[in-house]
GROMACS .gro file of C-alpha atoms in nm:
model
  211
    1MET     CA    1  -1.813  -2.951  -1.828
    2THR     CA    2  -1.680  -2.733  -2.113
    3GLY     CA    3  -1.320  -2.623  -2.158
    4SER     CA    4  -1.418  -2.278  -2.035
    5ASP     CA    5  -1.578  -2.427  -1.724
    6THR     CA    6  -1.267  -2.634  -1.656
    7GLN     CA    7  -1.046  -2.328  -1.691
    8THR     CA    8  -1.270  -2.129  -1.456
    9SER     CA    9  -1.273  -2.415  -1.204
   10THR     CA   10  -0.893  -2.441  -1.213
   11SER     CA   11  -0.855  -2.065  -1.173
   12THR     CA   12  -1.097  -2.056  -0.879
   13ARG     CA   13  -0.920  -2.348  -0.716
   14SER     CA   14  -0.593  -2.156  -0.744
   15LEU     CA   15  -0.754  -1.851  -0.584
   16GLY     CA   16  -0.882  -2.063  -0.296
   17LEU     CA   17  -0.548  -2.232  -0.237
   18ALA     CA   18  -0.375  -1.894  -0.244
   19CYS     CA   19  -0.614  -1.772   0.025
   20ALA     CA   20  -0.551  -2.079   0.240
   21ALA     CA   21  -0.176  -2.027   0.197
   22SER     CA   22  -0.217  -1.675   0.337
   23GLY     CA   23  -0.332  -1.820   0.667
   24VAL     CA   24  -0.040  -2.063   0.680
   25LEU     CA   25   0.203  -1.777   0.613
   26ALA     CA   26   0.036  -1.525   0.845
   27ALA     CA   27  -0.001  -1.753   1.149
   28PRO     CA   28   0.370  -1.760   1.244
   29LEU     CA   29   0.393  -1.387   1.172
   30ALA     CA   30   0.107  -1.332   1.416
   31VAL     CA   31   0.289  -1.531   1.683
   32LEU     CA   32   0.610  -1.340   1.613
   33ALA     CA   33   0.425  -1.010   1.650
   34GLY     CA   34   0.389  -1.074   2.022
   35ILE     CA   35   0.756  -1.153   2.087
   36ARG     CA   36   1.000  -0.878   2.175
   37ILE     CA   37   1.329  -0.915   1.990
   38GLY     CA   38   1.630  -0.698   2.062
   39ASP     CA   39   1.656  -0.375   2.255
   40VAL     CA   40   1.386  -0.173   2.081
   41SER     CA   41   1.217   0.126   2.245
   42ASP     CA   42   0.842   0.095   2.282
   43THR     CA   43   0.816   0.446   2.134
   44GLN     CA   44   0.964   0.328   1.803
   45TRP     CA   45   0.725   0.233   1.520
   46SER     CA   46   0.891  -0.106   1.463
   47TYR     CA   47   0.848  -0.211   1.828
   48PRO     CA   48   0.885  -0.489   1.939
   49HIS     CA   49   1.125  -0.573   1.654
   50PRO     CA   50   1.437  -0.412   1.507
   51THR     CA   51   1.385  -0.226   1.180
   52GLY     CA   52   1.541  -0.489   0.953
   53LEU     CA   53   1.319  -0.769   1.081
   54PHE     CA   54   1.021  -0.535   1.083
   55LEU     CA   55   1.069  -0.455   0.713
   56ALA     CA   56   1.098  -0.825   0.627
   57GLU     CA   57   0.773  -0.895   0.815
   58ALA     CA   58   0.601  -0.606   0.640
   59LEU     CA   59   0.698  -0.740   0.297
   60LEU     CA   60   0.562  -1.082   0.389
   61LEU     CA   61   0.239  -0.921   0.511
   62VAL     CA   62   0.201  -0.745   0.176
   63VAL     CA   63   0.199  -1.092   0.018
   64VAL     CA   64  -0.040  -1.221   0.287
   65HIS     CA   65  -0.302  -0.954   0.216
   66LEU     CA   66  -0.280  -1.011  -0.159
   67LEU     CA   67  -0.335  -1.384  -0.103
   68GLN     CA   68  -0.629  -1.308   0.127
   69ALA     CA   69  -0.781  -1.089  -0.145
   70ALA     CA   70  -0.757  -1.387  -0.382
   71GLY     CA   71  -1.002  -1.573  -0.158
   72PHE     CA   72  -1.261  -1.295  -0.179
   73ILE     CA   73  -1.220  -1.284  -0.556
   74GLY     CA   74  -1.273  -1.660  -0.564
   75ALA     CA   75  -1.594  -1.621  -0.364
   76LEU     CA   76  -1.712  -1.359  -0.613
   77ARG     CA   77  -1.635  -1.587  -0.907
   78LEU     CA   78  -1.835  -1.865  -0.744
   79GLU     CA   79  -2.123  -1.620  -0.688
   80ALA     CA   80  -2.121  -1.695  -0.316
   81ALA     CA   81  -2.343  -1.393  -0.247
   82GLY     CA   82  -2.610  -1.525  -0.484
   83ASN     CA   83  -2.820  -1.257  -0.649
   84SER     CA   84  -2.738  -0.990  -0.391
   85GLY     CA   85  -2.590  -0.687  -0.565
   86VAL     CA   86  -2.513  -0.533  -0.227
   87GLY     CA   87  -2.338  -0.853  -0.121
   88ARG     CA   88  -2.117  -0.858  -0.431
   89LEU     CA   89  -2.033  -0.490  -0.391
   90ALA     CA   90  -1.943  -0.552  -0.027
   91LEU     CA   91  -1.712  -0.840  -0.120
   92TRP     CA   92  -1.537  -0.613  -0.367
   93ALA     CA   93  -1.503  -0.358  -0.086
   94GLY     CA   94  -1.332  -0.632   0.113
   95VAL     CA   95  -1.087  -0.683  -0.173
   96VAL     CA   96  -1.019  -0.308  -0.187
   97GLY     CA   97  -0.962  -0.305   0.189
   98LEU     CA   98  -0.708  -0.587   0.166
   99LEU     CA   99  -0.526  -0.416  -0.121
  100GLY     CA  100  -0.518  -0.102   0.092
  101LEU     CA  101  -0.374  -0.300   0.381
  102SER     CA  102  -0.098  -0.423   0.148
  103VAL     CA  103  -0.003  -0.063   0.073
  104ALA     CA  104  -0.018   0.025   0.442
  105GLU     CA  105   0.207  -0.269   0.534
  106LEU     CA  106   0.468  -0.167   0.277
  107TRP     CA  107   0.460   0.195   0.393
  108SER     CA  108   0.480   0.078   0.754
  109GLY     CA  109   0.785  -0.136   0.687
  110LEU     CA  110   0.968   0.160   0.539
  111ILE     CA  111   0.926   0.383   0.847
  112GLY     CA  112   1.028   0.133   1.115
  113GLY     CA  113   1.282   0.368   1.269
  114LYS     CA  114   1.038   0.656   1.316
  115ALA     CA  115   0.878   0.751   1.647
  116ASN     CA  116   0.521   0.642   1.712
  117ASP     CA  117   0.412   1.004   1.751
  118SER     CA  118   0.580   1.129   1.432
  119SER     CA  119   0.358   1.274   1.162
  120ILE     CA  120   0.440   0.997   0.914
  121ALA     CA  121   0.361   0.727   1.170
  122THR     CA  122   0.030   0.896   1.245
  123THR     CA  123  -0.052   0.901   0.873
  124VAL     CA  124   0.034   0.533   0.829
  125SER     CA  125  -0.171   0.445   1.136
  126THR     CA  126  -0.466   0.632   0.985
  127VAL     CA  127  -0.429   0.442   0.658
  128PHE     CA  128  -0.429   0.115   0.853
  129GLY     CA  129  -0.743   0.222   1.037
  130ILE     CA  130  -0.932   0.325   0.725
  131THR     CA  131  -0.838   0.021   0.515
  132SER     CA  132  -0.910  -0.216   0.805
  133MET     CA  133  -1.259  -0.071   0.844
  134VAL     CA  134  -1.324  -0.087   0.469
  135PHE     CA  135  -1.228  -0.453   0.477
  136ALA     CA  136  -1.427  -0.527   0.792
  137LEU     CA  137  -1.747  -0.363   0.671
  138GLY     CA  138  -1.715  -0.530   0.332
  139ALA     CA  139  -1.657  -0.870   0.491
  140ILE     CA  140  -1.945  -0.831   0.737
  141VAL     CA  141  -2.203  -0.710   0.484
  142GLY     CA  142  -2.076  -0.948   0.218
  143GLY     CA  143  -2.055  -1.233   0.468
  144ILE     CA  144  -2.417  -1.184   0.572
  145ALA     CA  145  -2.518  -1.193   0.206
  146VAL     CA  146  -2.319  -1.514   0.158
  147VAL     CA  147  -2.488  -1.686   0.451
  148ARG     CA  148  -2.834  -1.574   0.338
  149ALA     CA  149  -2.778  -1.676  -0.026
  150GLY     CA  150  -2.733  -2.043   0.064
  151VAL     CA  151  -2.490  -2.105  -0.224
  152TRP     CA  152  -2.206  -2.181   0.016
  153ARG     CA  153  -2.283  -2.505   0.200
  154GLY     CA  154  -2.127  -2.638   0.519
  155PRO     CA  155  -1.992  -2.491   0.843
  156TRP     CA  156  -1.732  -2.269   0.680
  157LYS     CA  157  -1.989  -2.051   0.503
  158TRP     CA  158  -1.952  -1.818   0.802
  159THR     CA  159  -1.580  -1.752   0.749
  160ILE     CA  160  -1.608  -1.437   0.537
  161LEU     CA  161  -1.839  -1.283   0.796
  162ALA     CA  162  -1.606  -1.400   1.073
  163THR     CA  163  -1.302  -1.229   0.920
  164GLY     CA  164  -1.483  -0.896   0.934
  165VAL     CA  165  -1.611  -0.948   1.287
  166ALA     CA  166  -1.261  -1.046   1.402
  167ILE     CA  167  -1.122  -0.712   1.280
  168ILE     CA  168  -1.386  -0.517   1.473
  169ALA     CA  169  -1.400  -0.730   1.787
  170LEU     CA  170  -1.039  -0.847   1.821
  171VAL     CA  171  -0.772  -0.695   1.599
  172THR     CA  172  -0.867  -0.327   1.634
  173PRO     CA  173  -0.909  -0.341   2.015
  174ALA     CA  174  -0.581  -0.534   2.041
  175ASN     CA  175  -0.393  -0.269   1.841
  176ILE     CA  176  -0.545   0.009   2.050
  177SER     CA  177  -0.462  -0.167   2.378
  178GLY     CA  178  -0.091  -0.195   2.300
  179SER     CA  179  -0.087  -0.539   2.464
  180LEU     CA  180   0.151  -0.771   2.278
  181PRO     CA  181  -0.019  -1.097   2.390
  182PHE     CA  182  -0.367  -0.963   2.300
  183ARG     CA  183  -0.240  -0.850   1.959
  184GLN     CA  184  -0.071  -1.186   1.908
  185ILE     CA  185  -0.389  -1.382   1.979
  186ALA     CA  186  -0.614  -1.148   1.779
  187LEU     CA  187  -0.395  -1.160   1.469
  188LEU     CA  188  -0.358  -1.536   1.497
  189ILE     CA  189  -0.735  -1.591   1.509
  190TRP     CA  190  -0.793  -1.356   1.216
  191SER     CA  191  -0.516  -1.514   1.011
  192VAL     CA  192  -0.622  -1.877   1.049
  193LEU     CA  193  -0.980  -1.799   0.943
  194PHE     CA  194  -0.852  -1.763   0.587
  195ILE     CA  195  -0.738  -2.127   0.579
  196PRO     CA  196  -1.085  -2.293   0.581
  197LEU     CA  197  -1.220  -2.000   0.378
  198GLY     CA  198  -0.967  -2.067   0.104
  199LEU     CA  199  -0.999  -2.445   0.115
  200ASP     CA  200  -1.377  -2.430   0.075
  201ILE     CA  201  -1.340  -2.197  -0.222
  202ALA     CA  202  -1.082  -2.433  -0.374
  203ARG     CA  203  -1.336  -2.715  -0.338
  204GLY     CA  204  -1.605  -2.505  -0.506
  205LEU     CA  205  -1.784  -2.394  -0.187
  206ALA     CA  206  -1.817  -2.721   0.001
  207ARG     CA  207  -1.861  -2.955  -0.296
  208GLN     CA  208  -2.107  -2.731  -0.475
  209ALA     CA  209  -2.079  -2.962  -0.776
  210GLU     CA  210  -2.254  -3.239  -0.580
  211ARG     CA  211  -2.578  -3.047  -0.550
   0.00000   0.00000   0.00000
């Protein structure tokens, strides 16, 4: 292995560990999202939390989405999608979606005291919807390419695809429903998927070096 290869391997390992850390950080935030704290109106944007706590959570979620994006970048560096140009483009779309979610989280944290039906809240909600779908579609298309390429070995090769499916099948319906327990469970499932995803990337896609 050359010095350049070693540097690339170390960098990719760092990207994978950052992604895994996102799941560890996001899991308790997902649980907290389903717990009502304080006397907060359900018509307020920050519900079920007071604005100060809501802002703190939003700032942490900005970090979470950046760490999640690191995992997708690691997958790209390891050429997990093989020779599929569409797959690589889709994975980059996933990165863009996660960066967009970071912006949405920050904006959301800053308007915690606004009413749910205010114009600014509607705009932020729209940004969340668009960036979530960009991520989901990128993860689904890119995830299918990853599975078909066969570069990623082992049971966790499905995790990129699963993160996209979870947004469509769980997180979006949970947000629409307004149910705190449903939202709590959906976010928790989505969040923890990034732990094995990141760990496999840190290992070089399930011990790719042993092939």
